[in-house]
Coordinates of C-alpha atoms and ligand atoms in Angstrom, one line a residue:
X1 CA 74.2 -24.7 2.4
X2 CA 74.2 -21.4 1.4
X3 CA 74.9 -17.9 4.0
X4 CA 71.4 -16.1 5.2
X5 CA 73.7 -13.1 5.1
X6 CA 77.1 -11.8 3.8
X7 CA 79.2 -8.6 4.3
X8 CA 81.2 -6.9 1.8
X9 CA 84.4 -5.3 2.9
X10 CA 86.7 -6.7 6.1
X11 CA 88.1 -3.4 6.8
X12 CA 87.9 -2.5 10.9
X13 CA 84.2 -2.3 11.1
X14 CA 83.4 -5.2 8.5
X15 CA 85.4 -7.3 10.1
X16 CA 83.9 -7.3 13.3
X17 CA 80.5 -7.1 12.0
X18 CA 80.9 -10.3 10.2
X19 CA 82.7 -12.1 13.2
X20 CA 79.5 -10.7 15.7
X21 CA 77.0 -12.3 13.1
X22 CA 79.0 -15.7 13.3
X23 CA 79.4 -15.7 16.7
X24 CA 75.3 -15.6 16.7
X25 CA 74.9 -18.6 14.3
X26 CA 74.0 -16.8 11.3
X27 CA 75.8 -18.2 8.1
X28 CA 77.9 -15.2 7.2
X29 CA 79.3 -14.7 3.2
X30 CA 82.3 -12.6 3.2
X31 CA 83.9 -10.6 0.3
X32 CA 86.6 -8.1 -0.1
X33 CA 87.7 -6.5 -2.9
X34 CA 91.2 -7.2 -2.3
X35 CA 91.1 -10.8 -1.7
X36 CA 94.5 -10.9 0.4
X37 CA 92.3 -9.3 3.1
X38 CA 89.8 -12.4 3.1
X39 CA 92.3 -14.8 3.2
X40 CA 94.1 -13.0 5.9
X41 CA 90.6 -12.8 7.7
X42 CA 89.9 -16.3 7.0
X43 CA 93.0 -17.5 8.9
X44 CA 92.5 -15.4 11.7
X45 CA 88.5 -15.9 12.3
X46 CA 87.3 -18.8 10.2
X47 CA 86.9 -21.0 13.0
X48 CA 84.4 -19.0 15.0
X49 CA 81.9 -19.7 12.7
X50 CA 80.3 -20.0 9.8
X51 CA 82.0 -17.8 7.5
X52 CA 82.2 -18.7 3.5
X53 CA 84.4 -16.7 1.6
X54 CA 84.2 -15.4 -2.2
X55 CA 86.8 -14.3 -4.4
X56 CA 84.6 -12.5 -6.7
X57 CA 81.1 -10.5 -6.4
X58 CA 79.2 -12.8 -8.5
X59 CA 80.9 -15.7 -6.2
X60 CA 79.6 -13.8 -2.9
X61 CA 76.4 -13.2 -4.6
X62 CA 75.9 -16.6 -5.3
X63 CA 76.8 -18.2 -2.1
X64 CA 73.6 -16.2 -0.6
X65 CA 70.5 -17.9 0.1
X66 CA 67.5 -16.1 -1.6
X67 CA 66.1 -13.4 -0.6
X68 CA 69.8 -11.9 -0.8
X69 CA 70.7 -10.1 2.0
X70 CA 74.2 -7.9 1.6
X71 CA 75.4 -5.9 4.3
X72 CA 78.2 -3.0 2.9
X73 CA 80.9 -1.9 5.0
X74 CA 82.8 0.2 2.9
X75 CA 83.9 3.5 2.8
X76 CA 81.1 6.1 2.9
X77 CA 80.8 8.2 -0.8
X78 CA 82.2 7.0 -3.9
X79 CA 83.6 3.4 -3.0
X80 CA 79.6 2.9 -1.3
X81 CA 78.1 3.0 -4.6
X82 CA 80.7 1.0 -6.7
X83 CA 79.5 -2.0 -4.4
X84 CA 76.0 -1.4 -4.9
X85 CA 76.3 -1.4 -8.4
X86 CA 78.4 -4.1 -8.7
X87 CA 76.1 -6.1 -6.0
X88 CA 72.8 -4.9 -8.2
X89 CA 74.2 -6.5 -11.0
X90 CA 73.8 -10.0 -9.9
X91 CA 70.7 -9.5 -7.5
X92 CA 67.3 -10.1 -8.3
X93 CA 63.9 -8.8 -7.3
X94 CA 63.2 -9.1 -3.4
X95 CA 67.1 -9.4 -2.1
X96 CA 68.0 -6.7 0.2
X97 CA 71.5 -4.4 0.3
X98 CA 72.3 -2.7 3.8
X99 CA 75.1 0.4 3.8
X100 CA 76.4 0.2 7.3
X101 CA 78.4 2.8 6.2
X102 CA 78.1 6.1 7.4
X103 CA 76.4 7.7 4.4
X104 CA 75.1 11.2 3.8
X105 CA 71.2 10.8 4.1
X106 CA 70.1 12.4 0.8
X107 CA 72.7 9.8 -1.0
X108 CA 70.9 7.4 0.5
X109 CA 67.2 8.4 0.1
X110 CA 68.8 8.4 -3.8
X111 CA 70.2 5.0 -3.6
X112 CA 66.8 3.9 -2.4
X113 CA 65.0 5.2 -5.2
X114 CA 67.7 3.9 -7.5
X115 CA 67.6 0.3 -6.4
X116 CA 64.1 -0.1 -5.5
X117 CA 63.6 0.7 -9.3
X118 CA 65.3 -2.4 -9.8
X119 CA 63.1 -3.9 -7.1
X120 CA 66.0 -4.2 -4.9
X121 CA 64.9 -3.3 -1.1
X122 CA 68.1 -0.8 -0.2
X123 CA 68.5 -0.2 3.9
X124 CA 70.6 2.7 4.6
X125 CA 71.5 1.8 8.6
X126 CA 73.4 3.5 11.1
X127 CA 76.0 1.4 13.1
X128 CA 77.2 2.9 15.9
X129 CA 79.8 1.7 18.4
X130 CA 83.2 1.3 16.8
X131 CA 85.2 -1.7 16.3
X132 CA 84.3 -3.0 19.8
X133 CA 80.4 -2.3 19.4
X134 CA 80.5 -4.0 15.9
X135 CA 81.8 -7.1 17.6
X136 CA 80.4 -7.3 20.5
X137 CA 77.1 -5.4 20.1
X138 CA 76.1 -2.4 18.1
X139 CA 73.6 0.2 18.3
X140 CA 72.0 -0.1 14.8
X141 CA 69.4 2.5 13.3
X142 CA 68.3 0.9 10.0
X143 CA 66.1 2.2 7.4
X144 CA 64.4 1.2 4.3
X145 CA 61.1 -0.5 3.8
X146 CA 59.1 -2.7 6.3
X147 CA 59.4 -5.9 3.7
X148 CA 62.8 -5.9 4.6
X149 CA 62.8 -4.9 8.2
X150 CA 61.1 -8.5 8.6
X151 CA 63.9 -10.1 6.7
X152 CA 66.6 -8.0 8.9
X153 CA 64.9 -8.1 12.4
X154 CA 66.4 -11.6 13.5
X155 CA 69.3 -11.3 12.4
X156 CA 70.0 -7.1 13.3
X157 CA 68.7 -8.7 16.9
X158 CA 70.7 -11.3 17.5
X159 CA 74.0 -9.2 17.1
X160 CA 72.7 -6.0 18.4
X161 CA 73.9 -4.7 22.0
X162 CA 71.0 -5.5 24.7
X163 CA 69.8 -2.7 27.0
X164 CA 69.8 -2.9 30.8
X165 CA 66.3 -4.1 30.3
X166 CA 67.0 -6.9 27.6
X167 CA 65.9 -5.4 24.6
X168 CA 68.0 -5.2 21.8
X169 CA 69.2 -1.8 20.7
X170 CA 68.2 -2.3 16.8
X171 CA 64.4 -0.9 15.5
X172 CA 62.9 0.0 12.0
X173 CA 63.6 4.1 12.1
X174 CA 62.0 4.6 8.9
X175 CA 61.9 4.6 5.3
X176 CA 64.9 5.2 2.8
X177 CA 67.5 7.7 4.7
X178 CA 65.5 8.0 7.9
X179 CA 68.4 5.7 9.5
X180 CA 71.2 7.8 8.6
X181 CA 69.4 10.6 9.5
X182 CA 69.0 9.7 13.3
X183 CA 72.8 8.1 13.1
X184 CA 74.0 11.3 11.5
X185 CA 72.4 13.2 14.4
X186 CA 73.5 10.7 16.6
X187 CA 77.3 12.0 15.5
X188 CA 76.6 15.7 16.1
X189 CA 75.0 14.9 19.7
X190 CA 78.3 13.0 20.0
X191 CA 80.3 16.0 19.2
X192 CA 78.2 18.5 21.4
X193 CA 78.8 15.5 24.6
X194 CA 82.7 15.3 23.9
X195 CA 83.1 19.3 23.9
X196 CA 81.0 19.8 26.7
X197 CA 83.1 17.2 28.7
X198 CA 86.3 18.6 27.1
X199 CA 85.5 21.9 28.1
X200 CA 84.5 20.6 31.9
X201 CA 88.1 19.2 32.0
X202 CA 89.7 22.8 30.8
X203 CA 87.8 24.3 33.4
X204 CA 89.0 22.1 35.6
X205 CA 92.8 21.9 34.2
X206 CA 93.6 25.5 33.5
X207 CA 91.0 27.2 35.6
X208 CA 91.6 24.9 38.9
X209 CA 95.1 23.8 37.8
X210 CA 94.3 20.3 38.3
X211 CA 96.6 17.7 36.8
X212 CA 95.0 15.0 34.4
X213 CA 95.1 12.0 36.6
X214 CA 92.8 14.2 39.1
X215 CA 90.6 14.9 36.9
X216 CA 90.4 11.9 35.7
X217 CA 89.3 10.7 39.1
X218 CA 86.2 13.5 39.0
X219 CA 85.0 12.2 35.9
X220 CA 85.2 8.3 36.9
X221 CA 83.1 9.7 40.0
X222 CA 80.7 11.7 37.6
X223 CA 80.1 8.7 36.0
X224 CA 78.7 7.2 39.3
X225 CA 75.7 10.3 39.0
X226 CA 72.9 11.3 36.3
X227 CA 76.0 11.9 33.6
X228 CA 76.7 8.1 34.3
X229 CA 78.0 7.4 30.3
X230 CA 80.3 5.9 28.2
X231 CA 82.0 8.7 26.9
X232 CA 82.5 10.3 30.5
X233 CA 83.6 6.8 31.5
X234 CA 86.6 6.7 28.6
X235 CA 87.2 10.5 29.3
X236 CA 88.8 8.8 32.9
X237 CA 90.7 6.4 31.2
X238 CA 92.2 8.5 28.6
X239 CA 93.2 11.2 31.7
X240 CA 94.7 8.7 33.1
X241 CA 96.9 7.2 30.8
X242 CA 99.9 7.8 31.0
X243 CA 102.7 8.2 28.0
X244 CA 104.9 5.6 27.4
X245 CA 108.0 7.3 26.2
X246 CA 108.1 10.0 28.6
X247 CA 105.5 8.7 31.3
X248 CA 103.9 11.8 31.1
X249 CA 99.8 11.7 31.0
X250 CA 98.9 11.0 27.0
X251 CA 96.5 14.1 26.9
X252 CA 100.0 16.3 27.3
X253 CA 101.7 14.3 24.3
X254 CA 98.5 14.7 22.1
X255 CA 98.4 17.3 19.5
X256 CA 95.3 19.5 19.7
X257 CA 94.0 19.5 16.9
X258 CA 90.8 17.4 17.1
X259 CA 89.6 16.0 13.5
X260 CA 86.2 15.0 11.8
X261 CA 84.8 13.2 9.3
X262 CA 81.7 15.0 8.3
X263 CA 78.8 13.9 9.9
X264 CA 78.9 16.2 12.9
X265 CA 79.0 19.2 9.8
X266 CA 76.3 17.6 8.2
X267 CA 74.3 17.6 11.1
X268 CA 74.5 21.4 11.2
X269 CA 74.0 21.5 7.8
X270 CA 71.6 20.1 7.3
X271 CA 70.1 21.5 10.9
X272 CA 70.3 24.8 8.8
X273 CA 68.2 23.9 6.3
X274 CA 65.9 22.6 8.1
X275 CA 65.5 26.2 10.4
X276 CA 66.2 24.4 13.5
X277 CA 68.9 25.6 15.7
X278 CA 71.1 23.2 17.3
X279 CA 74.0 25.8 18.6
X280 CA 75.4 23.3 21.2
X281 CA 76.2 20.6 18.4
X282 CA 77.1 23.7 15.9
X283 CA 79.4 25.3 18.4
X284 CA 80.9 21.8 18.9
X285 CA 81.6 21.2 15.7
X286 CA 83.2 24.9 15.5
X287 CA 85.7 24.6 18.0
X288 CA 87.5 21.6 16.6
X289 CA 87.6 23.6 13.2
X290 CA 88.9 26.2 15.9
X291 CA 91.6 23.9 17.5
X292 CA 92.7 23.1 13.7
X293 CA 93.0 26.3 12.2
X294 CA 96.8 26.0 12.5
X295 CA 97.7 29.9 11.4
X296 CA 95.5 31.7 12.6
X297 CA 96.1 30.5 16.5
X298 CA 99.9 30.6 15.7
X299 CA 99.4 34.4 15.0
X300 CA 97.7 34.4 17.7
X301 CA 99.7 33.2 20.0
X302 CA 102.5 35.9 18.5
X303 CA 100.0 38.9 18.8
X304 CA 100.4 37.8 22.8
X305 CA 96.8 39.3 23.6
X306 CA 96.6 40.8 26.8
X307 CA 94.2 38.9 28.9
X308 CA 93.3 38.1 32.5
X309 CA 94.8 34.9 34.3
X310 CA 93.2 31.7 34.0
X311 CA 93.9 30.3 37.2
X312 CA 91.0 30.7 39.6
X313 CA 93.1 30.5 42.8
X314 CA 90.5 28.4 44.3
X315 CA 91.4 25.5 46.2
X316 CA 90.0 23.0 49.3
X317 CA 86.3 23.3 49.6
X318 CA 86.2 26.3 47.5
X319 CA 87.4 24.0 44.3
X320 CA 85.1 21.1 45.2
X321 CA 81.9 23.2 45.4
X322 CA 83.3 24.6 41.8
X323 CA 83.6 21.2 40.6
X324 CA 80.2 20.1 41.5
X325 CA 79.2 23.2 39.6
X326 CA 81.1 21.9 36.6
X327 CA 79.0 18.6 36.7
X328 CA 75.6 20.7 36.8
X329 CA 76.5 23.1 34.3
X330 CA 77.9 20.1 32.3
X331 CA 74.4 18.3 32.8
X332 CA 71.9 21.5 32.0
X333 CA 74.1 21.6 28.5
X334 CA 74.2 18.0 27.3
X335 CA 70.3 18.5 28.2
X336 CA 70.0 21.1 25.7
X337 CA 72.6 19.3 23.2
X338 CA 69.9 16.2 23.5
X339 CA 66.3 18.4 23.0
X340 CA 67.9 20.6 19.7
X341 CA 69.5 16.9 18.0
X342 CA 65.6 15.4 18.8
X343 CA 64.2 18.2 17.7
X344 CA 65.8 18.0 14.3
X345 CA 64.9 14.7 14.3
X346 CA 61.6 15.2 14.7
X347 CA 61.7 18.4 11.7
X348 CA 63.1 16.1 9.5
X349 CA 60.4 13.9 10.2
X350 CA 58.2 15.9 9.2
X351 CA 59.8 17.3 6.4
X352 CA 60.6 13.5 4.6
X353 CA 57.4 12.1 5.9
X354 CA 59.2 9.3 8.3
X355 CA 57.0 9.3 11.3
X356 CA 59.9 8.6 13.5
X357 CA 59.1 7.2 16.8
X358 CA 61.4 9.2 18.9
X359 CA 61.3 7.3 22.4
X360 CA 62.1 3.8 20.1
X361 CA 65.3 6.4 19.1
X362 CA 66.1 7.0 22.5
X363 CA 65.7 3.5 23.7
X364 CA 67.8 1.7 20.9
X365 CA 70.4 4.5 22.1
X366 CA 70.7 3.6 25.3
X367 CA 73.6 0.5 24.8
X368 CA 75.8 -0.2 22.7
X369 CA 76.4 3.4 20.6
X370 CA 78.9 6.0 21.5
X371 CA 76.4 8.9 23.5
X372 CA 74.7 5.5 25.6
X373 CA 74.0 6.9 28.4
X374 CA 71.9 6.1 31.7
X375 CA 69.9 9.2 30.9
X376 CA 69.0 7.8 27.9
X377 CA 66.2 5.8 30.1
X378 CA 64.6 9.2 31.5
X379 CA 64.4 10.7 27.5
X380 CA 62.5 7.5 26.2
X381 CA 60.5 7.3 29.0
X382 CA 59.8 11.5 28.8
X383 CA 58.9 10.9 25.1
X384 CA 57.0 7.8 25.8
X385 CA 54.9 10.0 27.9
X386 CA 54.1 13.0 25.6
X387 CA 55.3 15.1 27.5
X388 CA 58.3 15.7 25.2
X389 CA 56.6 16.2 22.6
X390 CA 57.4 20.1 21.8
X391 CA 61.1 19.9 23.4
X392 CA 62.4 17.5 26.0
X393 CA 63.3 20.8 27.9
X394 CA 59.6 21.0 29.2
X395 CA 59.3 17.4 30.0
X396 CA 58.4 17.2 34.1
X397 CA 61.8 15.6 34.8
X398 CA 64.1 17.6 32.2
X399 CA 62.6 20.9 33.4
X400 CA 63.4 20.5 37.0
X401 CA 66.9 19.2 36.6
X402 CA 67.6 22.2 34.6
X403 CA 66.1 24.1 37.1
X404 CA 67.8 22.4 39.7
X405 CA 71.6 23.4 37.7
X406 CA 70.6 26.9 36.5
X407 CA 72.5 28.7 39.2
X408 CA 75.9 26.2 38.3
X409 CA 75.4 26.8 34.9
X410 CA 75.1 30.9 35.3
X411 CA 78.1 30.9 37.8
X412 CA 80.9 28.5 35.7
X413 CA 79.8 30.2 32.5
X414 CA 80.3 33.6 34.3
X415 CA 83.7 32.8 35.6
X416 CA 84.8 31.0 32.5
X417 CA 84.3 34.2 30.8
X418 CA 86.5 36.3 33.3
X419 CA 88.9 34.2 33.2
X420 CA 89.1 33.8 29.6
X421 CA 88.6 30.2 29.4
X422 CA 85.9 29.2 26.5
X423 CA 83.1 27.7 26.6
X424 CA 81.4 27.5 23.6
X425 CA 78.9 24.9 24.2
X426 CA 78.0 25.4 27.8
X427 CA 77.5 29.1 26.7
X428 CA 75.1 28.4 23.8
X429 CA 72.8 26.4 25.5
X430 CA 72.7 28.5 28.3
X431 CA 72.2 31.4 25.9
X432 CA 69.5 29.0 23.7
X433 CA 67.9 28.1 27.0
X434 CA 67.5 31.9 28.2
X435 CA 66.3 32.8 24.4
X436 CA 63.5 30.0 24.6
X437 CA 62.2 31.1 28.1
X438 CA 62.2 35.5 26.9
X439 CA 59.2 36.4 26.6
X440 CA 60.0 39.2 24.3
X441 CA 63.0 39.0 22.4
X442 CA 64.9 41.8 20.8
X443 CA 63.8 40.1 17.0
X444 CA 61.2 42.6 17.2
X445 CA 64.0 45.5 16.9
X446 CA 65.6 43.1 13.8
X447 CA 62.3 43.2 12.1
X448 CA 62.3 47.1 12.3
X449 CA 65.7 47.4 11.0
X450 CA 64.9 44.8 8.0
X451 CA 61.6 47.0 7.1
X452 CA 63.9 50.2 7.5
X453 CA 66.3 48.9 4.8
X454 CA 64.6 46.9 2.7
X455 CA 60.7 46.8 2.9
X456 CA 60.8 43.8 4.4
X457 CA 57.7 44.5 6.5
X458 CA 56.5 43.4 10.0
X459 CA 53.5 42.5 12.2
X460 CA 51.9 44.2 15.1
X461 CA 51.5 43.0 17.9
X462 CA 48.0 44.7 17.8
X463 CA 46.2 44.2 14.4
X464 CA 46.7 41.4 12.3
X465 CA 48.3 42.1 8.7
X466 CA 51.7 43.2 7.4
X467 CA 53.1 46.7 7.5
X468 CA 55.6 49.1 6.7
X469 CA 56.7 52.1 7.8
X470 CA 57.7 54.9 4.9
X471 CA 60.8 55.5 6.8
X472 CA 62.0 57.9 4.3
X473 CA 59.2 60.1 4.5
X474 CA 58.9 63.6 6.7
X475 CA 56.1 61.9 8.1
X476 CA 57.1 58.4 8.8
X477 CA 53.7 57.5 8.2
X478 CA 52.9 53.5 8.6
X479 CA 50.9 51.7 5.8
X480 CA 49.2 48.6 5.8
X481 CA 50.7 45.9 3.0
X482 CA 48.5 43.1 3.7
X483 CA 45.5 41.6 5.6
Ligands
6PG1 C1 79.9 5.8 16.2 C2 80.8 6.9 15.9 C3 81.5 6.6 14.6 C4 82.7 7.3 14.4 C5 82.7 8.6 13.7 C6 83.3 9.8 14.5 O1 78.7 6.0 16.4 O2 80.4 4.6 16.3 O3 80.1 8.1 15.8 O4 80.5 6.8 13.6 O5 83.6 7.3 15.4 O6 83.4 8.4 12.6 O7 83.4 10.8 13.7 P1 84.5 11.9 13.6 O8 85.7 11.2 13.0 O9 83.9 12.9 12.7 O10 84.8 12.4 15.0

């Protein structure tokens, strides 16, 4: 009997993909393009399941039951497209090829267009999790027609990771790249959550002089309130882990440099083009560009910049009621973080025609990926409602918890800054927060300047039209440009 589905490449993710999809009685063909890999996988897994190996593409192509369906866990870029190709060569009409990869969304809206050609259904899907999620469960955002969603539905569902409530944590996002777009965004929201909690834990390190198992301890009781998450959860266990060689705590022994792969830039990117800002994720993707530009923070450190103490001299109650400020400032910003990455995914909606339903995003979020989070719940349930539908800020139960952590979030930013201890994230959204709720912003005094140097004109707030001042004139006298 032939496999319902197979995966191309047994690399970390593949791997575990394949196994999960075993484990769930599907009948799994697997190819790599070294074959050494296989074998070796074969050996190690090929008894939890049923997994048929290929030493060749045509082979693996072959030992698929019709209509084809290919899942490809390569590589994102180059290596992603040499599969497809080779793949489309023995396909035919009606068989479906998945990227699991994490592709840029444009390459796959033109992989769609390429393949469908052929009358190949191509899926670009988000997979998120890791290694462990891939095995165990993933959160998976696929894309791509509905002909092949019904093809992919049992099987994305019986591997995906199952909510709190039972439902698996897989849906239809939308066609071609609308499933890498929500995944990509799905990075940057991840990179604005880690840099919010990294900057909590400076706060707390350098500003309350706090050792790492200690803090450690305040995130592992964060994670008992509304910031209850995975990441906050791991940010405990990697605090308090200590170094083998030295038996100091890891973070000490760790390099700080952070690194990236792309998505969280793209996200910003493409968050540019799009006119929408998202500063938390942008300022998050910043600072570890910051923490990696290697000369410029040696000079830095050389040029010996005078600058007020870090330490807060706070201790005893004092340093617990900061601490609970940390959490609430830390909340308020990942509330923002959440409402600009929707909110591009709801532009881009717009923009590629994917009518995205954004409380099935949130829902399918809420296990199994890396941001899953308890709050997750409140955001599908705020969308589900409407009453999201312009920002999640201004749904009921968003708005008063920001309400509720506006003071914190004033007060830690406020002493961060005296103390010289940045915050890049928690500042942004504070300061995107405070720009949404302005009644009059100061863009009025931009527009002036633009019309001053260029012509660009401006509106009144008055009469309806474009106008422009003839600034170089004794007279200064305005004229009107335009109805
Ligand atoms: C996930 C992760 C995953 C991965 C990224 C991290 O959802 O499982 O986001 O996609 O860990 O590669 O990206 P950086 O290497 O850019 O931090």
């Amino acid at each position: 009997r032939k496999a319902n589905v197979g995966v191309v490449g047994l690399a970390a993710m593949g791997a575990s993909l394949a196994r999960n999809l075993a484990h769930h009685g599907n009948r799994v063909a697997v190819y790599n393009r070294t074959y050494q890999r296989t074998e070796t996988f074969m050996k190690e897994h090929g008894d939890e399941g049923v997994l048929i190996p290929s030493q060749t593409v045509k082979e693996f192509v072959e030992s698929l039951s019709v209509p084809r369906t290919a899942i490809i866990m390569v590589k994102a870029g180059a290596p992603t497209d040499q599969v497809i190709n080779e793949l489309a060569e023995y396909m035919e009409q009606g068989d479906i090829i998945v990227d699991g990869g994490n592709a840029y969304f444009e390459d796959t809206i033109r992989r769609e267009k390429a393949m469908a050609e052929r009358g190949i259904h191509f899926v670009g899907m988000g997979v998120s999790g890791g290694e462990e999620g891939a095995l165990n469960g993933p959160s998976m955002m696929p894309g791509g027609s509905d002909w092949s969603w019904e093809t992919l539905k049992p099987i994305l569902e019986s591997i995906a990771a199952k909510a709190p409530d039972g439902t698996p944590c897989v849906a239809h996002i939308g066609p071609n790249g609308a499933g890498h777009f929500v995944k990509m965004v799905h990075n940057g929201i991840e990179y604005a959550d880690m840099q919010l909690i990294a900057e909590s834990y400076d706060l707390m390190r350098r500003g309350l002089g706090m050792d790492p198992q200690q803090i450690g301890d305040v995130f592992a009781a964060w994670n008992k309130t509304e910031l209850d998450s995975y990441l906050v959860e791991i940010t405990a266990e990697v605090l308090r882990k200590r170094d083998e060689k030295t038996g100091k705590p890891i973070v000490d022994m760790i390099v700080d440099h952070a690194g990236m792969k792309g998505t969280g830039t793209w996200t910003v990117q493409t968050a540019l083009s799009l006119a929408v800002p998202v500063t938390g994720i942008a300022e998050a993707v910043f600072a570890r560009g910051l923490s990696d530009q290697t000369a410029l923070r040696e000079q830095a450190q050389k040029e010996n910049f005078k600058a007020p103490e870090a330490a807060l001299h706070m201790d005893g109650a004092e340093a617990e009621t900061f601490i609970e400020l940390i959490r609430e400032a830390l909340y308020a910003s990942k509330i923002v973080a959440y409402a600009q990455g929707f909110n591009e995914i709801a532009q881009a909606g717009q923009k590629y025609g994917w009518d995205i339903d954004m409380a099935q995003v949130a829902r399918i979020w809420r296990a199994g990926c890396i941001i899953r989070a308890k709050f997750l719940n409140r955001i599908s349930d705020a969308f589900e409602s409407g009453s999201a539908d312009i920002s999640l800020l201004f749904a009921p139960y968003f708005k008063e918890a920001l309400e509720n952590c506006e003071e914190a979030w004033r007060k830690v930013i406020a002493t961060a800054t005296m103390h010289g201890i940045p915050t890049p994230v928690f500042s942004s959204s504070l300061a995107y927060f405070d720009g949404l709720r302005s009644k009059r912003l100061p863009a009025a005094l931009i527009q002036g300047q633009r019309d001053l140097f260029g012509a660009h004109t401006y509106q009144r707030v008055d009469e309806p039209g474009a106008f422009h001042t003839l600034w170089a004139e004794p007279d200064q006298k305005e004229i009107k440009i335009s109805d």
